Amino acid sequence: MKIKPSAPTPRKSAALAFGSEAERLLRRSLAAVWHPCTQMKYHEWLPLVPVARGKGVWLYDFDGRRYLDAISSWWVNLFGHSHPRINAAIAEQLEQLEHVLLAGFTHPPAVELAERLSALAPGRLGHCFFASDGSSAVEIALKMSFHYWKNMGLPAKNGFVTLAGSYHGETLGALSVGDVALYKETYEPLLRPCGVVPSPDSRLAAPGESAEAWALRAAAALESHLERHHQAIAALIVEPLVQCAGGMAMYPPVYLARARALCDRYRVHLIADEIAVGFGRTGTLFACEQAGVTPDFLCLSKGLTGGYLPLSVVLTREEIYQAFYADELQAGFLHSHSYSGNPLACRAALATLDLFQQENVLVVNRDKARFMNEATAPLKRHPRVRNFRNTGMIWAFEVEGAGPHFPRELFREALGRELLLRPLGATVYYMPPYVIEPEEMAFLVKSTLESLDAVCG
Ligand code: PMP
């Protein structure tokens, strides 16, 4: 079997056959909006999908055509689109207070959310510092870590360590501690160097080696890096259990446990970037729980608001907070974002936490994951599929022989079969909203198989 040539041909797919209202919207969008993470020229042949509304796992265009959102709209949506309880919570808050600055002022949604997150987070984390998106949370954790060491009289501890293949966002600081060439390479001259240690990614285990044994070897490489450089290192940043944007690399909890111990030994902070994996994605509310570790900084965003509004937060330890608590203004953390702790976003987050509490989500998800693992059996047997893997509510596999345009070709074919997929290179993954039902899972697998066959020939 041979993969189709990679150069895509212009084609009017099902998704392009719009009514005139949709066609006008697309033209206006291409003229007025610079879309994220996109080579805009590709829209000469790749459909831009006009979305009129969403409900549950489905997105609908203006002609009533539907798409199953198998990636939770970039991993943010947990309980489906247009959830009545989150809708109601935002509407109620809208009548009270839409926004107020969080410097010098406070409001009930921010306080309640900070209290509840502190109670839910592993260990004793709190002092919630709010921002608006994931990258900002990463910037905050990096700056706070460095600033802590500076306030402690150790300004030389100003470097960072990251795992190969990691992703932490697009702003310059976050990009500096990332390791995905596609996003990073172009901007290299603008970035600060960062130590990169081997990823515990289970796919990298030697033939016959267990995932745990490989993770321990990767941890040994971290140990030798920290041993040599710890005096110049402020923090190690990790995506716990699944390195998502780098290609859904999954690894066992033992690596995190070992990393925590090494960070303690060498006086290096551990930053857990749970922006993508937090809020139940890996099977526990926070991925760190599976390793029994408490990071020094916990970064949260995406699912925090159930996928409704931009909000992020960094939680840290009492001792770190105390290092900033001083008479001198500049010993404080003078970082800010205009929309920090926006009341509408905080209220959406509180409604999301209510849903976790009231609907026994983590337990129900375990059954859903079991069903999905059965439903995906034909995919695992597909002759082009490699490394089929699953952690919690994330599934991923590689497609052998995928060409450079594979992500866009599969995207297009899947759209024609009512499915929203966005492969990362040769990696196809599912991160569906938790409200997905068994028949929708079966639909997802069937559409994927048909799309794969259409692309692979
Ligand atoms: N960290 C991780 C692990 C992420 O997956 C992402 C986004 N995909 C970010 C940080 C950046 O978040 P945002 O896109 O909200 O800036």
PDB file of N, CA and C in Angstrom, residues 1-84:
ATOM      1  N   MET A   1       0.847  -1.200   0.000  1.00  0.00           N
ATOM      2  CA  MET A   1       0.000   0.000   0.000  1.00  0.00           C
ATOM      3  C   MET A   1       0.888   1.259   0.000  1.00  0.00           C
ATOM      4  N   LYS A   2       0.504   2.219  -0.798  1.00  0.00           N
ATOM      5  CA  LYS A   2       1.351   3.408  -0.895  1.00  0.00           C
ATOM      6  C   LYS A   2       0.535   4.640  -0.523  1.00  0.00           C
ATOM      7  N   ILE A   3       1.203   5.534   0.188  1.00  0.00           N
ATOM      8  CA  ILE A   3       0.466   6.736   0.568  1.00  0.00           C
ATOM      9  C   ILE A   3       0.317   7.638  -0.649  1.00  0.00           C
ATOM     10  N   LYS A   4      -0.785   8.357  -0.721  1.00  0.00           N
ATOM     11  CA  LYS A   4      -1.025   9.246  -1.866  1.00  0.00           C
ATOM     12  C   LYS A   4       0.015  10.359  -1.927  1.00  0.00           C
ATOM     13  N   PRO A   5       0.283  10.910  -3.110  1.00  0.00           N
ATOM     14  CA  PRO A   5       1.225  12.025  -3.195  1.00  0.00           C
ATOM     15  C   PRO A   5       0.800  13.146  -2.258  1.00  0.00           C
ATOM     16  N   SER A   6       1.800  13.867  -1.687  1.00  0.00           N
ATOM     17  CA  SER A   6       1.466  14.822  -0.635  1.00  0.00           C
ATOM     18  C   SER A   6       0.908  16.140  -1.158  1.00  0.00           C
ATOM     19  N   ALA A   7       1.220  16.524  -2.413  1.00  0.00           N
ATOM     20  CA  ALA A   7       0.723  17.815  -2.890  1.00  0.00           C
ATOM     21  C   ALA A   7      -0.795  17.775  -3.027  1.00  0.00           C
ATOM     22  N   PRO A   8      -1.490  18.594  -2.251  1.00  0.00           N
ATOM     23  CA  PRO A   8      -2.942  18.532  -2.275  1.00  0.00           C
ATOM     24  C   PRO A   8      -3.514  19.227  -3.493  1.00  0.00           C
ATOM     25  N   THR A   9      -4.619  18.716  -3.968  1.00  0.00           N
ATOM     26  CA  THR A   9      -5.264  19.333  -5.123  1.00  0.00           C
ATOM     27  C   THR A   9      -6.505  20.081  -4.658  1.00  0.00           C
ATOM     28  N   PRO A  10      -6.776  21.266  -5.271  1.00  0.00           N
ATOM     29  CA  PRO A  10      -7.980  21.989  -4.886  1.00  0.00           C
ATOM     30  C   PRO A  10      -9.191  21.110  -5.147  1.00  0.00           C
ATOM     31  N   ARG A  11     -10.150  21.141  -4.259  1.00  0.00           N
ATOM     32  CA  ARG A  11     -11.258  20.215  -4.394  1.00  0.00           C
ATOM     33  C   ARG A  11     -12.433  20.798  -3.615  1.00  0.00           C
ATOM     34  N   LYS A  12     -13.580  20.705  -4.207  1.00  0.00           N
ATOM     35  CA  LYS A  12     -14.746  21.203  -3.484  1.00  0.00           C
ATOM     36  C   LYS A  12     -15.306  20.046  -2.660  1.00  0.00           C
ATOM     37  N   SER A  13     -14.887  19.974  -1.388  1.00  0.00           N
ATOM     38  CA  SER A  13     -15.349  18.885  -0.540  1.00  0.00           C
ATOM     39  C   SER A  13     -16.741  19.211  -0.033  1.00  0.00           C
ATOM     40  N   ALA A  14     -17.330  18.240   0.654  1.00  0.00           N
ATOM     41  CA  ALA A  14     -18.664  18.450   1.226  1.00  0.00           C
ATOM     42  C   ALA A  14     -18.666  19.725   2.056  1.00  0.00           C
ATOM     43  N   ALA A  15     -17.546  19.943   2.772  1.00  0.00           N
ATOM     44  CA  ALA A  15     -17.513  21.083   3.679  1.00  0.00           C
ATOM     45  C   ALA A  15     -17.473  22.417   2.938  1.00  0.00           C
ATOM     46  N   LEU A  16     -17.225  22.384   1.626  1.00  0.00           N
ATOM     47  CA  LEU A  16     -17.146  23.652   0.894  1.00  0.00           C
ATOM     48  C   LEU A  16     -18.456  24.032   0.201  1.00  0.00           C
ATOM     49  N   ALA A  17     -19.380  23.093   0.206  1.00  0.00           N
ATOM     50  CA  ALA A  17     -20.628  23.370  -0.518  1.00  0.00           C
ATOM     51  C   ALA A  17     -21.596  24.162   0.361  1.00  0.00           C
ATOM     52  N   PHE A  18     -21.255  25.425   0.589  1.00  0.00           N
ATOM     53  CA  PHE A  18     -22.058  26.223   1.517  1.00  0.00           C
ATOM     54  C   PHE A  18     -23.142  27.019   0.806  1.00  0.00           C
ATOM     55  N   GLY A  19     -24.114  27.407   1.582  1.00  0.00           N
ATOM     56  CA  GLY A  19     -25.084  28.384   1.107  1.00  0.00           C
ATOM     57  C   GLY A  19     -24.408  29.738   1.035  1.00  0.00           C
ATOM     58  N   SER A  20     -25.074  30.739   0.529  1.00  0.00           N
ATOM     59  CA  SER A  20     -24.410  32.010   0.248  1.00  0.00           C
ATOM     60  C   SER A  20     -24.013  32.775   1.512  1.00  0.00           C
ATOM     61  N   GLU A  21     -24.791  32.650   2.576  1.00  0.00           N
ATOM     62  CA  GLU A  21     -24.430  33.339   3.822  1.00  0.00           C
ATOM     63  C   GLU A  21     -23.070  32.843   4.315  1.00  0.00           C
ATOM     64  N   ALA A  22     -22.897  31.531   4.274  1.00  0.00           N
ATOM     65  CA  ALA A  22     -21.637  30.937   4.711  1.00  0.00           C
ATOM     66  C   ALA A  22     -20.498  31.340   3.780  1.00  0.00           C
ATOM     67  N   GLU A  23     -20.753  31.336   2.490  1.00  0.00           N
ATOM     68  CA  GLU A  23     -19.711  31.707   1.529  1.00  0.00           C
ATOM     69  C   GLU A  23     -19.237  33.133   1.759  1.00  0.00           C
ATOM     70  N   ARG A  24     -20.184  34.020   2.009  1.00  0.00           N
ATOM     71  CA  ARG A  24     -19.811  35.419   2.281  1.00  0.00           C
ATOM     72  C   ARG A  24     -18.973  35.520   3.551  1.00  0.00           C
ATOM     73  N   LEU A  25     -19.367  34.752   4.570  1.00  0.00           N
ATOM     74  CA  LEU A  25     -18.625  34.782   5.838  1.00  0.00           C
ATOM     75  C   LEU A  25     -17.187  34.307   5.629  1.00  0.00           C
ATOM     76  N   LEU A  26     -17.034  33.252   4.834  1.00  0.00           N
ATOM     77  CA  LEU A  26     -15.690  32.738   4.586  1.00  0.00           C
ATOM     78  C   LEU A  26     -14.833  33.763   3.869  1.00  0.00           C
ATOM     79  N   ARG A  27     -15.410  34.406   2.865  1.00  0.00           N
ATOM     80  CA  ARG A  27     -14.649  35.428   2.123  1.00  0.00           C
ATOM     81  C   ARG A  27     -14.238  36.553   3.056  1.00  0.00           C
ATOM     82  N   ARG A  28     -15.178  37.005   3.890  1.00  0.00           N
ATOM     83  CA  ARG A  28     -14.872  38.103   4.819  1.00  0.00           C
ATOM     84  C   ARG A  28     -13.831  37.662   5.838  1.00  0.00           C
ATOM     85  N   SER A  29     -13.928  36.409   6.291  1.00  0.00           N
ATOM     86  CA  SER A  29     -12.975  35.913   7.285  1.00  0.00           C
ATOM     87  C   SER A  29     -11.562  35.878   6.696  1.00  0.00           C
ATOM     88  N   LEU A  30     -11.448  35.367   5.483  1.00  0.00           N
ATOM     89  CA  LEU A  30     -10.122  35.272   4.861  1.00  0.00           C
ATOM     90  C   LEU A  30      -9.539  36.663   4.600  1.00  0.00           C
ATOM     91  N   ALA A  31     -10.406  37.634   4.370  1.00  0.00           N
ATOM     92  CA  ALA A  31      -9.919  38.997   4.124  1.00  0.00           C
ATOM     93  C   ALA A  31      -9.583  39.714   5.432  1.00  0.00           C
ATOM     94  N   ALA A  32     -10.341  39.443   6.485  1.00  0.00           N
ATOM     95  CA  ALA A  32     -10.218  40.257   7.701  1.00  0.00           C
ATOM     96  C   ALA A  32      -9.496  39.576   8.858  1.00  0.00           C
ATOM     97  N   VAL A  33      -9.555  38.251   8.910  1.00  0.00           N
ATOM     98  CA  VAL A  33      -9.015  37.541  10.081  1.00  0.00           C
ATOM     99  C   VAL A  33      -7.739  36.799   9.693  1.00  0.00           C
ATOM    100  N   TRP A  34      -6.683  36.984  10.476  1.00  0.00           N
ATOM    101  CA  TRP A  34      -5.459  36.204  10.300  1.00  0.00           C
ATOM    102  C   TRP A  34      -5.575  35.035  11.263  1.00  0.00           C
ATOM    103  N   HIS A  35      -5.855  33.862  10.739  1.00  0.00           N
ATOM    104  CA  HIS A  35      -6.191  32.722  11.600  1.00  0.00           C
ATOM    105  C   HIS A  35      -4.950  32.131  12.276  1.00  0.00           C
ATOM    106  N   PRO A  36      -5.097  31.639  13.518  1.00  0.00           N
ATOM    107  CA  PRO A  36      -3.942  31.148  14.280  1.00  0.00           C
ATOM    108  C   PRO A  36      -3.400  29.832  13.728  1.00  0.00           C
ATOM    109  N   CYS A  37      -2.102  29.654  13.911  1.00  0.00           N
ATOM    110  CA  CYS A  37      -1.422  28.387  13.588  1.00  0.00           C
ATOM    111  C   CYS A  37      -1.763  27.920  12.159  1.00  0.00           C
ATOM    112  N   THR A  38      -1.740  28.853  11.215  1.00  0.00           N
ATOM    113  CA  THR A  38      -2.225  28.554   9.868  1.00  0.00           C
ATOM    114  C   THR A  38      -1.329  29.186   8.802  1.00  0.00           C
ATOM    115  N   GLN A  39      -0.978  28.434   7.767  1.00  0.00           N
ATOM    116  CA  GLN A  39      -0.430  29.036   6.561  1.00  0.00           C
ATOM    117  C   GLN A  39      -1.667  29.460   5.762  1.00  0.00           C
ATOM    118  N   MET A  40      -1.914  30.777   5.735  1.00  0.00           N
ATOM    119  CA  MET A  40      -3.181  31.256   5.166  1.00  0.00           C
ATOM    120  C   MET A  40      -3.364  30.853   3.700  1.00  0.00           C
ATOM    121  N   LYS A  41      -2.232  30.699   2.995  1.00  0.00           N
ATOM    122  CA  LYS A  41      -2.348  30.347   1.563  1.00  0.00           C
ATOM    123  C   LYS A  41      -3.005  28.969   1.373  1.00  0.00           C
ATOM    124  N   TYR A  42      -2.842  28.105   2.363  1.00  0.00           N
ATOM    125  CA  TYR A  42      -3.438  26.762   2.249  1.00  0.00           C
ATOM    126  C   TYR A  42      -4.966  26.828   2.154  1.00  0.00           C
ATOM    127  N   HIS A  43      -5.531  27.950   2.580  1.00  0.00           N
ATOM    128  CA  HIS A  43      -6.990  28.058   2.478  1.00  0.00           C
ATOM    129  C   HIS A  43      -7.455  28.250   1.028  1.00  0.00           C
ATOM    130  N   GLU A  44      -6.484  28.317   0.110  1.00  0.00           N
ATOM    131  CA  GLU A  44      -6.877  28.283  -1.311  1.00  0.00           C
ATOM    132  C   GLU A  44      -7.459  26.907  -1.656  1.00  0.00           C
ATOM    133  N   TRP A  45      -7.032  25.871  -0.917  1.00  0.00           N
ATOM    134  CA  TRP A  45      -7.538  24.519  -1.216  1.00  0.00           C
ATOM    135  C   TRP A  45      -8.103  23.792  -0.002  1.00  0.00           C
ATOM    136  N   LEU A  46      -7.881  24.370   1.170  1.00  0.00           N
ATOM    137  CA  LEU A  46      -8.355  23.725   2.394  1.00  0.00           C
ATOM    138  C   LEU A  46      -9.572  24.479   2.916  1.00  0.00           C
ATOM    139  N   PRO A  47     -10.640  23.775   3.253  1.00  0.00           N
ATOM    140  CA  PRO A  47     -11.834  24.522   3.681  1.00  0.00           C
ATOM    141  C   PRO A  47     -11.635  25.201   5.031  1.00  0.00           C
ATOM    142  N   LEU A  48     -12.112  26.434   5.099  1.00  0.00           N
ATOM    143  CA  LEU A  48     -12.254  27.125   6.378  1.00  0.00           C
ATOM    144  C   LEU A  48     -13.707  26.838   6.766  1.00  0.00           C
ATOM    145  N   VAL A  49     -13.922  26.397   7.959  1.00  0.00           N
ATOM    146  CA  VAL A  49     -15.258  25.895   8.303  1.00  0.00           C
ATOM    147  C   VAL A  49     -16.048  26.952   9.074  1.00  0.00           C
ATOM    148  N   PRO A  50     -17.144  27.406   8.512  1.00  0.00           N
ATOM    149  CA  PRO A  50     -17.942  28.401   9.226  1.00  0.00           C
ATOM    150  C   PRO A  50     -18.812  27.699  10.280  1.00  0.00           C
ATOM    151  N   VAL A  51     -18.710  28.155  11.510  1.00  0.00           N
ATOM    152  CA  VAL A  51     -19.480  27.504  12.568  1.00  0.00           C
ATOM    153  C   VAL A  51     -20.582  28.445  13.034  1.00  0.00           C
ATOM    154  N   ALA A  52     -21.796  27.951  12.984  1.00  0.00           N
ATOM    155  CA  ALA A  52     -22.936  28.764  13.394  1.00  0.00           C
ATOM    156  C   ALA A  52     -23.277  28.534  14.862  1.00  0.00           C
ATOM    157  N   ARG A  53     -23.163  27.279  15.295  1.00  0.00           N
ATOM    158  CA  ARG A  53     -23.507  26.973  16.671  1.00  0.00           C
ATOM    159  C   ARG A  53     -22.906  25.631  17.074  1.00  0.00           C
ATOM    160  N   GLY A  54     -22.950  25.343  18.373  1.00  0.00           N
ATOM    161  CA  GLY A  54     -22.460  24.071  18.873  1.00  0.00           C
ATOM    162  C   GLY A  54     -23.406  23.529  19.918  1.00  0.00           C
ATOM    163  N   LYS A  55     -23.471  22.215  20.010  1.00  0.00           N
ATOM    164  CA  LYS A  55     -24.288  21.582  21.049  1.00  0.00           C
ATOM    165  C   LYS A  55     -23.680  20.228  21.376  1.00  0.00           C
ATOM    166  N   GLY A  56     -23.324  20.022  22.628  1.00  0.00           N
ATOM    167  CA  GLY A  56     -22.693  18.757  23.015  1.00  0.00           C
ATOM    168  C   GLY A  56     -21.380  18.566  22.266  1.00  0.00           C
ATOM    169  N   VAL A  57     -21.171  17.377  21.708  1.00  0.00           N
ATOM    170  CA  VAL A  57     -19.910  17.126  20.994  1.00  0.00           C
ATOM    171  C   VAL A  57     -19.951  17.643  19.558  1.00  0.00           C
ATOM    172  N   TRP A  58     -21.075  18.220  19.142  1.00  0.00           N
ATOM    173  CA  TRP A  58     -21.245  18.604  17.736  1.00  0.00           C
ATOM    174  C   TRP A  58     -21.123  20.096  17.495  1.00  0.00           C
ATOM    175  N   LEU A  59     -20.474  20.416  16.377  1.00  0.00           N
ATOM    176  CA  LEU A  59     -20.451  21.789  15.859  1.00  0.00           C
ATOM    177  C   LEU A  59     -21.311  21.786  14.602  1.00  0.00           C
ATOM    178  N   TYR A  60     -22.045  22.873  14.351  1.00  0.00           N
ATOM    179  CA  TYR A  60     -22.933  22.926  13.189  1.00  0.00           C
ATOM    180  C   TYR A  60     -22.572  24.117  12.326  1.00  0.00           C
ATOM    181  N   ASP A  61     -22.565  23.920  10.999  1.00  0.00           N
ATOM    182  CA  ASP A  61     -22.335  25.055  10.115  1.00  0.00           C
ATOM    183  C   ASP A  61     -23.680  25.702   9.753  1.00  0.00           C
ATOM    184  N   PHE A  62     -23.668  26.624   8.827  1.00  0.00           N
ATOM    185  CA  PHE A  62     -24.881  27.406   8.540  1.00  0.00           C
ATOM    186  C   PHE A  62     -25.914  26.626   7.729  1.00  0.00           C
ATOM    187  N   ASP A  63     -25.460  25.494   7.156  1.00  0.00           N
ATOM    188  CA  ASP A  63     -26.408  24.679   6.394  1.00  0.00           C
ATOM    189  C   ASP A  63     -26.871  23.477   7.201  1.00  0.00           C
ATOM    190  N   GLY A  64     -26.559  23.490   8.511  1.00  0.00           N
ATOM    191  CA  GLY A  64     -26.995  22.388   9.361  1.00  0.00           C
ATOM    192  C   GLY A  64     -26.077  21.179   9.280  1.00  0.00           C
ATOM    193  N   ARG A  65     -24.964  21.321   8.524  1.00  0.00           N
ATOM    194  CA  ARG A  65     -24.008  20.207   8.476  1.00  0.00           C
ATOM    195  C   ARG A  65     -23.297  20.154   9.835  1.00  0.00           C
ATOM    196  N   ARG A  66     -22.976  18.944  10.291  1.00  0.00           N
ATOM    197  CA  ARG A  66     -22.418  18.832  11.635  1.00  0.00           C
ATOM    198  C   ARG A  66     -21.018  18.214  11.622  1.00  0.00           C
ATOM    199  N   TYR A  67     -20.259  18.487  12.658  1.00  0.00           N
ATOM    200  CA  TYR A  67     -18.907  17.940  12.806  1.00  0.00           C
ATOM    201  C   TYR A  67     -18.717  17.514  14.253  1.00  0.00           C
ATOM    202  N   LEU A  68     -18.278  16.280  14.448  1.00  0.00           N
ATOM    203  CA  LEU A  68     -18.010  15.809  15.805  1.00  0.00           C
ATOM    204  C   LEU A  68     -16.661  16.391  16.258  1.00  0.00           C
ATOM    205  N   ASP A  69     -16.687  17.164  17.320  1.00  0.00           N
ATOM    206  CA  ASP A  69     -15.491  17.867  17.796  1.00  0.00           C
ATOM    207  C   ASP A  69     -14.616  16.903  18.604  1.00  0.00           C
ATOM    208  N   ALA A  70     -13.837  16.086  17.879  1.00  0.00           N
ATOM    209  CA  ALA A  70     -13.035  15.031  18.533  1.00  0.00           C
ATOM    210  C   ALA A  70     -11.816  15.584  19.254  1.00  0.00           C
ATOM    211  N   ILE A  71     -11.563  16.891  19.114  1.00  0.00           N
ATOM    212  CA  ILE A  71     -10.380  17.478  19.769  1.00  0.00           C
ATOM    213  C   ILE A  71     -10.786  18.577  20.754  1.00  0.00           C
ATOM    214  N   SER A  72     -12.074  18.583  21.106  1.00  0.00           N
ATOM    215  CA  SER A  72     -12.567  19.520  22.121  1.00  0.00           C
ATOM    216  C   SER A  72     -12.133  20.962  21.850  1.00  0.00           C
ATOM    217  N   SER A  73     -12.173  21.345  20.541  1.00  0.00           N
ATOM    218  CA  SER A  73     -11.796  22.713  20.173  1.00  0.00           C
ATOM    219  C   SER A  73     -10.466  23.136  20.810  1.00  0.00           C
ATOM    220  N   TRP A  74      -9.421  22.409  20.425  1.00  0.00           N
ATOM    221  CA  TRP A  74      -8.070  22.621  20.954  1.00  0.00           C
ATOM    222  C   TRP A  74      -7.984  22.313  22.438  1.00  0.00           C
ATOM    223  N   TRP A  75      -8.694  21.236  22.830  1.00  0.00           N
ATOM    224  CA  TRP A  75      -8.511  20.613  24.144  1.00  0.00           C
ATOM    225  C   TRP A  75      -9.099  21.416  25.298  1.00  0.00           C
ATOM    226  N   VAL A  76      -9.984  22.348  24.952  1.00  0.00           N
ATOM    227  CA  VAL A  76     -10.522  23.193  26.026  1.00  0.00           C
ATOM    228  C   VAL A  76     -11.871  22.703  26.541  1.00  0.00           C
ATOM    229  N   ASN A  77     -12.661  22.096  25.650  1.00  0.00           N
ATOM    230  CA  ASN A  77     -14.042  21.806  26.013  1.00  0.00           C
ATOM    231  C   ASN A  77     -14.144  20.488  26.791  1.00  0.00           C
ATOM    232  N   LEU A  78     -14.783  20.514  27.931  1.00  0.00           N
ATOM    233  CA  LEU A  78     -14.901  19.295  28.735  1.00  0.00           C
ATOM    234  C   LEU A  78     -16.304  18.708  28.693  1.00  0.00           C
ATOM    235  N   PHE A  79     -17.311  19.568  28.770  1.00  0.00           N
ATOM    236  CA  PHE A  79     -18.679  19.065  28.932  1.00  0.00           C
ATOM    237  C   PHE A  79     -19.575  19.385  27.739  1.00  0.00           C
ATOM    238  N   GLY A  80     -18.957  19.567  26.596  1.00  0.00           N
ATOM    239  CA  GLY A  80     -19.730  19.802  25.375  1.00  0.00           C
ATOM    240  C   GLY A  80     -19.975  21.283  25.161  1.00  0.00           C
ATOM    241  N   HIS A  81     -20.364  21.586  23.923  1.00  0.00           N
ATOM    242  CA  HIS A  81     -20.653  22.980  23.577  1.00  0.00           C
ATOM    243  C   HIS A  81     -22.023  23.353  24.121  1.00  0.00           C
ATOM    244  N   SER A  82     -22.131  24.604  24.519  1.00  0.00           N
ATOM    245  CA  SER A  82     -23.394  25.162  24.980  1.00  0.00           C
ATOM    246  C   SER A  82     -24.032  24.317  26.091  1.00  0.00           C
ATOM    247  N   HIS A  83     -23.299  24.133  27.140  1.00  0.00           N
ATOM    248  CA  HIS A  83     -23.825  23.363  28.277  1.00  0.00           C
ATOM    249  C   HIS A  83     -24.775  24.241  29.100  1.00  0.00           C
ATOM    250  N   PRO A  84     -25.982  23.766  29.346  1.00  0.00           N
ATOM    251  CA  PRO A  84     -26.965  24.650  30.001  1.00  0.00           C
ATOM    252  C   PRO A  84     -26.510  25.195  31.349  1.00  0.00           C
TER     253      PRO A  84
END
